[in-house]
Short mmCIF file of C-alpha atoms and ligand atoms in Angstrom, two decimals:
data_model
loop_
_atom_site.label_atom_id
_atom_site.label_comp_id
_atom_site.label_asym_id
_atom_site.label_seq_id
_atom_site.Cartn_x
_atom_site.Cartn_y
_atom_site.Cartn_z
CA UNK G 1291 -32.52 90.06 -14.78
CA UNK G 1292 -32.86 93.61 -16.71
CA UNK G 1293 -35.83 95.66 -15.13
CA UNK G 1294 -36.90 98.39 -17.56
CA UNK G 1295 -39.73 100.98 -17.32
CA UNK G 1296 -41.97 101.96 -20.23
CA UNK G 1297 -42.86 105.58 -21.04
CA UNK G 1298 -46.26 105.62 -22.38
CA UNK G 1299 -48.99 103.30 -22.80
CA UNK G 1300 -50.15 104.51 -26.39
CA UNK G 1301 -49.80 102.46 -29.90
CA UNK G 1302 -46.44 101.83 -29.45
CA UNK G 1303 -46.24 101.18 -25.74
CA UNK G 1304 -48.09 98.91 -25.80
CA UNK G 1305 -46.75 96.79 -28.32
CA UNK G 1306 -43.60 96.57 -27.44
CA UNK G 1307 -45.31 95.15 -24.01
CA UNK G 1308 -46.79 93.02 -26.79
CA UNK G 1309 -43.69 92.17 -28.49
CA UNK G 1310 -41.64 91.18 -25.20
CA UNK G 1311 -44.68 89.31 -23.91
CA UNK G 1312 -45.10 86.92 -27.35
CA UNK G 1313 -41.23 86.29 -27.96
CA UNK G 1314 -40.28 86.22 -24.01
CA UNK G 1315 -38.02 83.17 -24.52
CA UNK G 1316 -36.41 83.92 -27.52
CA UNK G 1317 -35.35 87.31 -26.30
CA UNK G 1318 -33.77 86.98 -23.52
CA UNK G 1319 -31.86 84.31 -25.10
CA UNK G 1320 -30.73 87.41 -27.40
CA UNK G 1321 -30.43 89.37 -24.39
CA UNK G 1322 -28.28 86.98 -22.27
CA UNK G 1323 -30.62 88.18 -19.52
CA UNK G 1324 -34.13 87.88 -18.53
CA UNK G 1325 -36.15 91.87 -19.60
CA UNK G 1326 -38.42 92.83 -16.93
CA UNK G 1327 -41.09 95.08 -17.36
CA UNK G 1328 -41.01 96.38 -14.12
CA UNK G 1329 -43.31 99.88 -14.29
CA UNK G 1330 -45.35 101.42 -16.91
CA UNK G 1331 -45.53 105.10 -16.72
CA UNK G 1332 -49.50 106.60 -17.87
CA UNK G 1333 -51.70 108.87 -16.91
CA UNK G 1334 -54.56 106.63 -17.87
CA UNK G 1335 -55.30 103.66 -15.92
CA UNK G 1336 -56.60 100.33 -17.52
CA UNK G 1337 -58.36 98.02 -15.14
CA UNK G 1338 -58.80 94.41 -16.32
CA UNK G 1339 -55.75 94.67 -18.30
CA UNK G 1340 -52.51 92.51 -16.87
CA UNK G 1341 -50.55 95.52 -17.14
CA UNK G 1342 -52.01 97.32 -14.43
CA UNK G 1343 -50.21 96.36 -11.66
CA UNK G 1344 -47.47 97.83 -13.28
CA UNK G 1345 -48.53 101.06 -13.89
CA UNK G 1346 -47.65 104.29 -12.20
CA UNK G 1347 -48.37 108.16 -12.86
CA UNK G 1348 -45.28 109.70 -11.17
CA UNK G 1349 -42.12 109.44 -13.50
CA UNK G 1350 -40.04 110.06 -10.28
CA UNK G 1351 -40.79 106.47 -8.88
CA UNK G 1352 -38.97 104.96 -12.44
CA UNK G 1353 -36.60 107.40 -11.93
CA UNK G 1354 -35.43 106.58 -8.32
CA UNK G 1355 -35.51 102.86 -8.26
CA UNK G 1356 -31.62 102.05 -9.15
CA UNK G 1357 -33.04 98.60 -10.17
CA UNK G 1358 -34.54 100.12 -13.66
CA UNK G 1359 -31.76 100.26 -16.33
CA UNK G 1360 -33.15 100.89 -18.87
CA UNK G 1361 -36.12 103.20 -20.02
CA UNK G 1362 -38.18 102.68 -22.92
CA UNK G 1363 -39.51 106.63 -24.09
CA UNK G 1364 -42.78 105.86 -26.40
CA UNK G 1365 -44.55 108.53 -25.58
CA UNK G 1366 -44.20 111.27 -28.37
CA UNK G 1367 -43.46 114.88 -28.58
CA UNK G 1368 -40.79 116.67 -27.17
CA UNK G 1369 -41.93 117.11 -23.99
CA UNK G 1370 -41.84 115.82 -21.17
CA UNK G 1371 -40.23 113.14 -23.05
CA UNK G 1372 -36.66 115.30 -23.36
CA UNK G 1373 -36.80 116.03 -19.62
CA UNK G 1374 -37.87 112.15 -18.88
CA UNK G 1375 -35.29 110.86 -21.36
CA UNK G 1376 -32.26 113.38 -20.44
CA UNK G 1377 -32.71 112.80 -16.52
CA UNK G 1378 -32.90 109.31 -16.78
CA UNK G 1379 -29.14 109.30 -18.80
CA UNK G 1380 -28.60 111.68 -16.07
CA UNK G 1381 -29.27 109.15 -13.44
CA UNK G 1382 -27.46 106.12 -15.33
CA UNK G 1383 -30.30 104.62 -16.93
CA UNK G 1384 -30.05 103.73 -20.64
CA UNK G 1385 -32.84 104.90 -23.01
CA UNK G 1386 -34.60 103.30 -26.14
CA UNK G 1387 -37.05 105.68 -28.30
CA UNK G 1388 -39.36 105.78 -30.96
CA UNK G 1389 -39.27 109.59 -30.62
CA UNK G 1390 -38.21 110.98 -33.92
CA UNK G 1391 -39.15 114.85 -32.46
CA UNK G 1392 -37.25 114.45 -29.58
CA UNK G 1393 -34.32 112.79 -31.47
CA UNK G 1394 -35.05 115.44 -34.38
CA UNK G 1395 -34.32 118.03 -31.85
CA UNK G 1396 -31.92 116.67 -29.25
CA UNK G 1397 -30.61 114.04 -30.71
CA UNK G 1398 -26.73 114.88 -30.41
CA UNK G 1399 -27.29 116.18 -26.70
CA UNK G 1400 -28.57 113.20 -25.73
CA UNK G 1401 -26.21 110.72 -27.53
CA UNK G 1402 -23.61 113.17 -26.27
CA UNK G 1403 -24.42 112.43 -22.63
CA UNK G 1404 -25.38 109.01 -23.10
CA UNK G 1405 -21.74 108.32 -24.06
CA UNK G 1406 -20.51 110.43 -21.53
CA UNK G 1407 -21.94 108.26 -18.99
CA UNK G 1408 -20.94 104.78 -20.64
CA UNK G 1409 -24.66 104.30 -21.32
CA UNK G 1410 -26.63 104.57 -24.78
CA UNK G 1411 -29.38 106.23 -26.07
CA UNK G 1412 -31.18 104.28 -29.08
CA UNK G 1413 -33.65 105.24 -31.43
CA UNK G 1414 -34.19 102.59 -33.82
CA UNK G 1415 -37.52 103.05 -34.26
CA UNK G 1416 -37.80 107.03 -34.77
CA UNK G 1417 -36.90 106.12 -38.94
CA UNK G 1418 -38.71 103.83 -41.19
CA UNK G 1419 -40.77 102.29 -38.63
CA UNK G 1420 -39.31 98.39 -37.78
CA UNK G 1421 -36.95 98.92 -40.94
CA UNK G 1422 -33.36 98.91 -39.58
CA UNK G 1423 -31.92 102.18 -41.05
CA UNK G 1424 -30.25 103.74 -37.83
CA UNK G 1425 -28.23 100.45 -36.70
CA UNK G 1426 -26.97 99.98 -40.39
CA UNK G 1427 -25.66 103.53 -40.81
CA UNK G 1428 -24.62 103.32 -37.36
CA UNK G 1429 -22.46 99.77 -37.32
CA UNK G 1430 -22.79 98.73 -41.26
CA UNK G 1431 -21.97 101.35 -43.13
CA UNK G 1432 -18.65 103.36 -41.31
CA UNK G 1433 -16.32 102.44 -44.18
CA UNK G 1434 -18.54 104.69 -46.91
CA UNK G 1435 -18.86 108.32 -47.04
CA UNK G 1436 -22.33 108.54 -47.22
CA UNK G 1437 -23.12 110.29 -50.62
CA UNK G 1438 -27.23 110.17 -50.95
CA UNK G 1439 -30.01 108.84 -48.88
CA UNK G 1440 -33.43 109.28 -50.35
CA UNK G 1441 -36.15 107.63 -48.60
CA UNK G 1442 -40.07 106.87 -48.61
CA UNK G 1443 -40.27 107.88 -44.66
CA UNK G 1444 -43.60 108.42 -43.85
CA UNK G 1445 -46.19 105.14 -43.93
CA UNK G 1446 -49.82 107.43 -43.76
CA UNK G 1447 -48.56 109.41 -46.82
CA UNK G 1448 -47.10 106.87 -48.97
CA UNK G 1449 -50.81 104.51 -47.93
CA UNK G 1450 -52.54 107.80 -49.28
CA UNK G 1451 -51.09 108.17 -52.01
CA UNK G 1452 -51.12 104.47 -53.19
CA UNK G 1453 -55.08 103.93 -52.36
CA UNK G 1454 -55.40 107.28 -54.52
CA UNK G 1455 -53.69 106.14 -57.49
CA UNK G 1456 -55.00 102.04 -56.79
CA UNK G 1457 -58.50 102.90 -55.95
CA UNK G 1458 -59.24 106.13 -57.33
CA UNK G 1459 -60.09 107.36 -53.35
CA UNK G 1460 -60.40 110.56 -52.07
CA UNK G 1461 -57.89 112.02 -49.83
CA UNK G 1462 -59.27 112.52 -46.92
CA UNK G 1463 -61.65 108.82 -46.55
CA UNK G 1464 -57.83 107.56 -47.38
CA UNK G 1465 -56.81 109.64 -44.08
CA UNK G 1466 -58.91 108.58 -41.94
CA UNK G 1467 -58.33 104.41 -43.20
CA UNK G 1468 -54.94 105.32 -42.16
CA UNK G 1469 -55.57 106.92 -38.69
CA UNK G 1470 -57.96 103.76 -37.77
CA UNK G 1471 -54.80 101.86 -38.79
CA UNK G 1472 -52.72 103.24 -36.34
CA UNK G 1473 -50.16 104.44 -38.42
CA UNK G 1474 -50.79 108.44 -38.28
CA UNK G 1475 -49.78 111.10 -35.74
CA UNK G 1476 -52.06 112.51 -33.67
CA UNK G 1477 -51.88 115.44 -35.62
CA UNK G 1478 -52.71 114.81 -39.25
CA UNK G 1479 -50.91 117.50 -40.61
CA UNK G 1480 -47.68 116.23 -39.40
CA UNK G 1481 -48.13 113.23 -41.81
CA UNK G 1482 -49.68 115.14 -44.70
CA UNK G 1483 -47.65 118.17 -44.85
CA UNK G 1484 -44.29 116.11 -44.74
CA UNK G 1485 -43.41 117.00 -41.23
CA UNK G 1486 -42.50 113.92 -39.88
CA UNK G 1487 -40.41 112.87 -43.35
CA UNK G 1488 -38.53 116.33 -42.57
CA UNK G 1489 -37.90 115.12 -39.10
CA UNK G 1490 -36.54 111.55 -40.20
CA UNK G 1491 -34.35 112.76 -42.62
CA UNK G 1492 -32.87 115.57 -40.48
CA UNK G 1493 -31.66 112.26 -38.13
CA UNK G 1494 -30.70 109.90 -41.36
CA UNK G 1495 -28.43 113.18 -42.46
CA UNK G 1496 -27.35 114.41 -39.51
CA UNK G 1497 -25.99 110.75 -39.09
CA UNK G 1498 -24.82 110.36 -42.08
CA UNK G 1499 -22.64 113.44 -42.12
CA UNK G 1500 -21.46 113.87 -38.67
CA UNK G 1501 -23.16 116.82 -37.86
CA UNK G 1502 -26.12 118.81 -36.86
CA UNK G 1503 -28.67 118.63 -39.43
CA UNK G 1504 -31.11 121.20 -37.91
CA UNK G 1505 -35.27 119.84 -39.30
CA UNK G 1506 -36.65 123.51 -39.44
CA UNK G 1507 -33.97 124.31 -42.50
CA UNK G 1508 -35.20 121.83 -44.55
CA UNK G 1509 -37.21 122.41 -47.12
CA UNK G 1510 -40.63 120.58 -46.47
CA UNK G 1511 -43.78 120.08 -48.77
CA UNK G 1512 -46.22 117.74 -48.02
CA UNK G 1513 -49.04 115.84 -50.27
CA UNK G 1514 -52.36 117.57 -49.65
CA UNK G 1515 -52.26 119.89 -53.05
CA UNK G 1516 -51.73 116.52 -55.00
CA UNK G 1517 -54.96 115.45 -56.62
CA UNK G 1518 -56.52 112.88 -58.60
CA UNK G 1519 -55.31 114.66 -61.77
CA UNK G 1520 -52.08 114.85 -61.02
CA UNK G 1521 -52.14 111.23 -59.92
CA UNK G 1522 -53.75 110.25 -63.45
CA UNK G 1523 -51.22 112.62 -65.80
CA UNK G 1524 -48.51 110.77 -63.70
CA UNK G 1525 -49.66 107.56 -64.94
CA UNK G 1526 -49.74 108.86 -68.60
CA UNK G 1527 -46.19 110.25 -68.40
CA UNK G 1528 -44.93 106.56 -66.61
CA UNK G 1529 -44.44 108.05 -63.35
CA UNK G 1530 -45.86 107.47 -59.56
CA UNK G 1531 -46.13 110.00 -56.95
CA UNK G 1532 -44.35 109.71 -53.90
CA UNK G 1533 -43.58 111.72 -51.32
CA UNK G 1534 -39.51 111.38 -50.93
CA UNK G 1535 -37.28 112.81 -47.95
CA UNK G 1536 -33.43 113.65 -49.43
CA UNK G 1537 -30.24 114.23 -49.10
CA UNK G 1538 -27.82 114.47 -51.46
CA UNK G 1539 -24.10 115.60 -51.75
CA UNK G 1540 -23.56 117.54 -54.85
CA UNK G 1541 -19.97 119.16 -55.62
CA UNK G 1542 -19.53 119.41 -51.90
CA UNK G 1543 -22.76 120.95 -51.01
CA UNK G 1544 -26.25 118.80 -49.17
CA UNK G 1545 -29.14 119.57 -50.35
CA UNK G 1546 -31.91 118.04 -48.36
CA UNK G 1547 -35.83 118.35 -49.23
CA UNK G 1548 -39.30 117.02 -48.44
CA UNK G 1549 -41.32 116.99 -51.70
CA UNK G 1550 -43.87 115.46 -53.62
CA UNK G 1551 -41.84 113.50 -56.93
CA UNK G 1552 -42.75 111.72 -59.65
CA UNK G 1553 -40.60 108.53 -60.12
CA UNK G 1554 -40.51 106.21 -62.69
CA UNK G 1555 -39.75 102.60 -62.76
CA UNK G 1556 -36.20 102.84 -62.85
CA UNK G 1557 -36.36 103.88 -58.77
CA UNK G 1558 -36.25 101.17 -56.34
CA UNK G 1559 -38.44 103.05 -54.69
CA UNK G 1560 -40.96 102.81 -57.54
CA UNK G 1561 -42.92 99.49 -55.79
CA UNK G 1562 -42.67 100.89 -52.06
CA UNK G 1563 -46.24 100.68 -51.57
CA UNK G 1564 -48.96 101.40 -49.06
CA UNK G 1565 -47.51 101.57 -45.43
CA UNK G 1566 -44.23 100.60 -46.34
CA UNK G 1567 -40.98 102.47 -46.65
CA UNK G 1568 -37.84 102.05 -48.21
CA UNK G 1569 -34.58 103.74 -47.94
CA UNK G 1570 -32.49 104.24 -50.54
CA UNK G 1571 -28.39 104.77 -49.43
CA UNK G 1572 -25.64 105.24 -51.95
CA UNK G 1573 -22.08 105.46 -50.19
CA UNK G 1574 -19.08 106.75 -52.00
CA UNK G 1575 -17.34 102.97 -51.69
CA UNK G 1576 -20.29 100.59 -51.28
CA UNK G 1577 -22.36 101.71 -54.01
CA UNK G 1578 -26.39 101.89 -53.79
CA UNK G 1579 -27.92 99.83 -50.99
CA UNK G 1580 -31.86 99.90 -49.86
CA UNK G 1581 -33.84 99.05 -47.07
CA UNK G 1582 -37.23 97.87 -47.09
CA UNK G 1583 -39.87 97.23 -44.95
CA UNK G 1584 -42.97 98.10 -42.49
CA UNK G 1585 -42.71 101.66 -42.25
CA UNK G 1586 -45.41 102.46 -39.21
CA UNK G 1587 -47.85 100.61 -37.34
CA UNK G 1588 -47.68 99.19 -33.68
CA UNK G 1589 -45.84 95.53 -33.83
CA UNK G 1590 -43.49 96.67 -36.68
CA UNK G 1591 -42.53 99.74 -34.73
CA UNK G 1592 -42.46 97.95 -31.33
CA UNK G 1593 -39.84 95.49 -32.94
CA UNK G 1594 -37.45 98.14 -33.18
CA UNK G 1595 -37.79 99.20 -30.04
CA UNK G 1596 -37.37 96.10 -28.91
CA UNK G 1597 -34.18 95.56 -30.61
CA UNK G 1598 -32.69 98.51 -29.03
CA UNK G 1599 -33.51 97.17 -25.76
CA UNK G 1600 -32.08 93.74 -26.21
CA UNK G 1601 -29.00 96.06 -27.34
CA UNK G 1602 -28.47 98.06 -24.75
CA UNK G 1603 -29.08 94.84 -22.19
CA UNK G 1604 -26.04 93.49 -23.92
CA UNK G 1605 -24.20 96.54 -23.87
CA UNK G 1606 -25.21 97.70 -19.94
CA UNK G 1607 -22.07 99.94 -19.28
CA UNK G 1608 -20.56 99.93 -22.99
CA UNK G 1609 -21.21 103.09 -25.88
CA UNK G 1610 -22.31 101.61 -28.78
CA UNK G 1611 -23.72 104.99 -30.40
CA UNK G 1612 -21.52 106.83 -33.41
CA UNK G 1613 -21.82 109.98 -32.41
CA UNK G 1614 -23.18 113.51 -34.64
CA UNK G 1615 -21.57 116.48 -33.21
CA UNK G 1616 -23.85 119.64 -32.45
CA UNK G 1617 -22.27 121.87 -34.93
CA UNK G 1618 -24.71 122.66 -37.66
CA UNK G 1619 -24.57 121.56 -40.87
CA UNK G 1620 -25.12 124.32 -43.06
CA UNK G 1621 -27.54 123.03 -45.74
CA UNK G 1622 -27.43 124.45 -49.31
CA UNK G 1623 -30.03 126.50 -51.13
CA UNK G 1624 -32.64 124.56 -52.91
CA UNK G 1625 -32.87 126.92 -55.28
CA UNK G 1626 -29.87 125.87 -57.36
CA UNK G 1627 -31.01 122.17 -57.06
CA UNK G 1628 -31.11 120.77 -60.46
CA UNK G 1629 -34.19 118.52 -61.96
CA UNK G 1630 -37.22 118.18 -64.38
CA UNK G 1631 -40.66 119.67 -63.09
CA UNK G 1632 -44.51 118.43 -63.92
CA UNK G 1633 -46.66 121.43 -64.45
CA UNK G 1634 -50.54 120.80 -64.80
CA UNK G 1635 -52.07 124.00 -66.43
CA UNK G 1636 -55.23 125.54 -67.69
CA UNK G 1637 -55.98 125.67 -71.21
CA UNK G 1638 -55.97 123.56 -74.46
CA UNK G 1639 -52.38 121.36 -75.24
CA UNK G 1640 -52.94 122.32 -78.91
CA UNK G 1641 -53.92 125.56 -78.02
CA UNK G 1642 -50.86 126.19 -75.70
CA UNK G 1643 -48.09 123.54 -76.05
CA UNK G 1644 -46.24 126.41 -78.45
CA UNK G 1645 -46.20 128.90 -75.24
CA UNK G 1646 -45.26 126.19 -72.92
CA UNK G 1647 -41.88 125.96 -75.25
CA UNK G 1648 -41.71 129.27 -75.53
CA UNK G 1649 -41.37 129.51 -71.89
CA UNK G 1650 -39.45 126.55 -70.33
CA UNK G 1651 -38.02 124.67 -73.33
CA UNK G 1652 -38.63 121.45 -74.78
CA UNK G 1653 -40.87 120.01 -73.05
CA UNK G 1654 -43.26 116.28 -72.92
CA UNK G 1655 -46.72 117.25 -73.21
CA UNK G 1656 -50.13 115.13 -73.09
CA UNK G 1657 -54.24 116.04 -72.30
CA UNK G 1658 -56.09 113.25 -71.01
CA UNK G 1659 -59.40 112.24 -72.08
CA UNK G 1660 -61.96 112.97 -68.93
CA UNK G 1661 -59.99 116.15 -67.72
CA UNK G 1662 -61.04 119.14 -70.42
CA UNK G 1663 -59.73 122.62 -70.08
CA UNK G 1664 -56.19 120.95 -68.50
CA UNK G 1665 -53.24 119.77 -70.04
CA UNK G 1666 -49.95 119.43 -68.24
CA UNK G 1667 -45.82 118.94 -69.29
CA UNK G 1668 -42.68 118.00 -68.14
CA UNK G 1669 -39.75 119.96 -68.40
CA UNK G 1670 -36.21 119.77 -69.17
CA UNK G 1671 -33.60 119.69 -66.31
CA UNK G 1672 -33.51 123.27 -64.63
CA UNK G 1673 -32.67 124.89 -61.29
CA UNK G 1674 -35.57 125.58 -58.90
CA UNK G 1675 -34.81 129.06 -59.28
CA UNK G 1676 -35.01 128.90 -63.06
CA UNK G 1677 -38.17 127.27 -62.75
CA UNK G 1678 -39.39 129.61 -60.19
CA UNK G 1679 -38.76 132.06 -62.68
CA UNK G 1680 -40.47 130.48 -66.13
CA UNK G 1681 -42.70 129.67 -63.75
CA UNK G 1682 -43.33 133.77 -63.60
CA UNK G 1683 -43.95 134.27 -67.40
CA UNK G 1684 -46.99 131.32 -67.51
CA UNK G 1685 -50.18 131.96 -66.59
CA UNK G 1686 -52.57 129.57 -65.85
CA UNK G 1687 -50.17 126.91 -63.60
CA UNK G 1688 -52.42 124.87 -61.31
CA UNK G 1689 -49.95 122.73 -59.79
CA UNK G 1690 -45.88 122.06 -60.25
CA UNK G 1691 -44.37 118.52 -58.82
CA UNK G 1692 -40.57 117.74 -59.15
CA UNK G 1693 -39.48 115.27 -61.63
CA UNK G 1694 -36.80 112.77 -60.30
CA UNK G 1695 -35.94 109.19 -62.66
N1 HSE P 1441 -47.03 108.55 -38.72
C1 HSE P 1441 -45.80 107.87 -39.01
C2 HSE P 1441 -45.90 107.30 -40.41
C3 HSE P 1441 -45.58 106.79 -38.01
O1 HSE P 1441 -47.00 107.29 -40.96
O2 HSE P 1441 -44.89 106.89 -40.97
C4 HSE P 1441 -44.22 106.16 -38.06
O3 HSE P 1441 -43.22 107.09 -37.75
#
């Protein structure tokens, strides 16, 4: 028998007490061991529910029983949970997470001493929800260099923006669906403003590449100056809005960005819809591969968590974790990333479609019956920093989203 100790008796917590309660048989037969939950670490208590007896407010009673090996972190934030998490490696306990700040920010210091103690520190569940990303880049795809991963990382945003453009909804009714879901952070903005994208794929890249990919040098923008207008002229042009976390390789240099794009069919990640995310991989020798699947939510979530702990049962005293060392990767600057931008704009297309030229180039133009006094254009292929500049000479611009195929 395994004992393990759960951090947190929130969303999460609780369904991966869920989770190991429903399919009991089945996985410790994956295990090769019986998983006890032997404590669960709250501040709240909850009388009535069979959990209960198991729960304790002092972390130091989980952390000086030698029978717990393994402890579950599904609390959030990045503290206490790094000083929870770090002594618990510390005093040879393995850890599983659904932590993507903690992981985000001390990811390679905690792997680092997880290894260096023949433990392992997993964290399945910080990307993509209970889509396997981190095991695959981890175990399935060592023989590639690892050339692109673009992803649809964050379930409240990518629910938002497909009720929007579905149901014609407002923003923030959307928003609040989405937080009675259980699938936002506590903190709306962390969703909305493309925080917690920027912190999954900092750990996708800094995985990928081997090192350091530090979140706050990312360029992030998040959804909330997208509107129904930009949703509809989207639509006319073929395209969907979706809020995409990247990382490419381009002559040698990553660029890596949270941003709004328009897509068009020709994506695979054209059809991720509502709460689910994919991941899109491309590896110099494999090709393109994508993952798809639940990308938030308390079961899906509490799967991968689960999976990490059925790992780490199997591998008690053995380092399964690739490593990413601590030296930073130095990102390049955005502003010489190449693509096509959407500009919405005040004014009259046949009034102003001559200007727009003028200015950035050929570009696509429309006006949609039902929005007067707008029109708004796609570009040709330019630099950010070109565009920035155009950008300049054009008066009028009410919004600007990135163009990707
Ligand atoms: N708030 C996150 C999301 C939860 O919406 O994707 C899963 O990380």
């Amino acid at each position: 028998m395994v004992n393990i100790a759960v951090l947190g008796y929130g969303t999460v917590g609780s369904g991966v007490v869920e989770v190991i309660n429903t399919n009991h048989e089945s996985i410790n037969k994956k295990a090769g061991q019986e998983i006890n939950i032997k404590y669960v670490l709250d501040l709240r208590d909850f009388p009535g529910d069979p959990v209960q007896e198991k729960i304790v407010h002092d972390y130091n009673i989980i952390l000086n029983d030698d029978e717990v090996s393994i402890v579950v972190e599904v609390m959030g934030g990045v503290e206490p949970a790094y000083t929870f998490v770090k002594s618990a490696l510390e005093r040879g306990k393995s850890v599983a997470t659904s932590n993507k700040e903690l992981v985000a920010k001390h990811g390679s210091e905690l792997i680092a001493l997880a290894k260096q103690k023949n433990l392992n520190f997993l964290f399945e569940a910080s990307v993509g929800g209970g889509i396997p990303i981190i095991r695959p880049l981890n175990q399935s795809l060592t023989a590639d260099e690892i050339c692109e991963i673009t992803g649809i990382l964050n379930g409240t945003t990518n629910f938002i923006l497909t009720k929007m453009r579905q149901e014609g909804s407002e923003f923030d009714d959307v928003l609040k669906e989405a937080q009675a879901l259980g699938y936002a952070e506590r903190n709306p903005a962390a969703d909305v403003e493309g925080y917690d994208a920027c912190r999954k794929i900092a750990i996708l890249s800094s995985l990928a590449y081997g090192s350091q990919v530090d979140y706050e040098d990312i360029y992030t923008e998040g959804i909330t100056k997208i509107t129904a207008k930009d949703i509809a002229f989207a639509e006319r042009f073929g395209y969907t809005i979706k809020l995409l976390g990247s990382s490419k390789r381009v002559d040698g240099h990553i660029y890596c960005m949270v941003a709004p794009t328009m897509i068009s069919d020709a994506n695979p990640l054209y059809s991720v819809n509502g709460v689910f995310n994919g991941i899109f991989v491309n590896g110099n020798v494999l090709g393109d591969v994508m993952f798809y699947g639940s990308g938030a939510g308390k079961l899906p979530t509490a799967s991968a968590v689960v999976s990490d702990i059925v790992d780490e049962v199997k591998h008690l005293h053995t380092n399964i974790m690739t490593t990413w060392s601590s030296k930073k990767l130095e990102l390049a600057d955005i502003s010489s990333s190449r693509k096509r931008f959407y500009v919405r704009a005040e004014g009259r297309l046949t009034e102003r479609q001559e200007e727009a030229e003028a200015v950035f180039g050929p570009v696509v133009a429309a006006e949609l019956d039902g929005i007067s006094g707008e029109f708004a254009f796609i570009t040709e292929v330019m630099s950010e920093k070109e565009y920035e500049e155009k950008a300049q000479k054009f008066h009028g611009i009410l919004n600007r989203i990135r163009v990707d195929k």
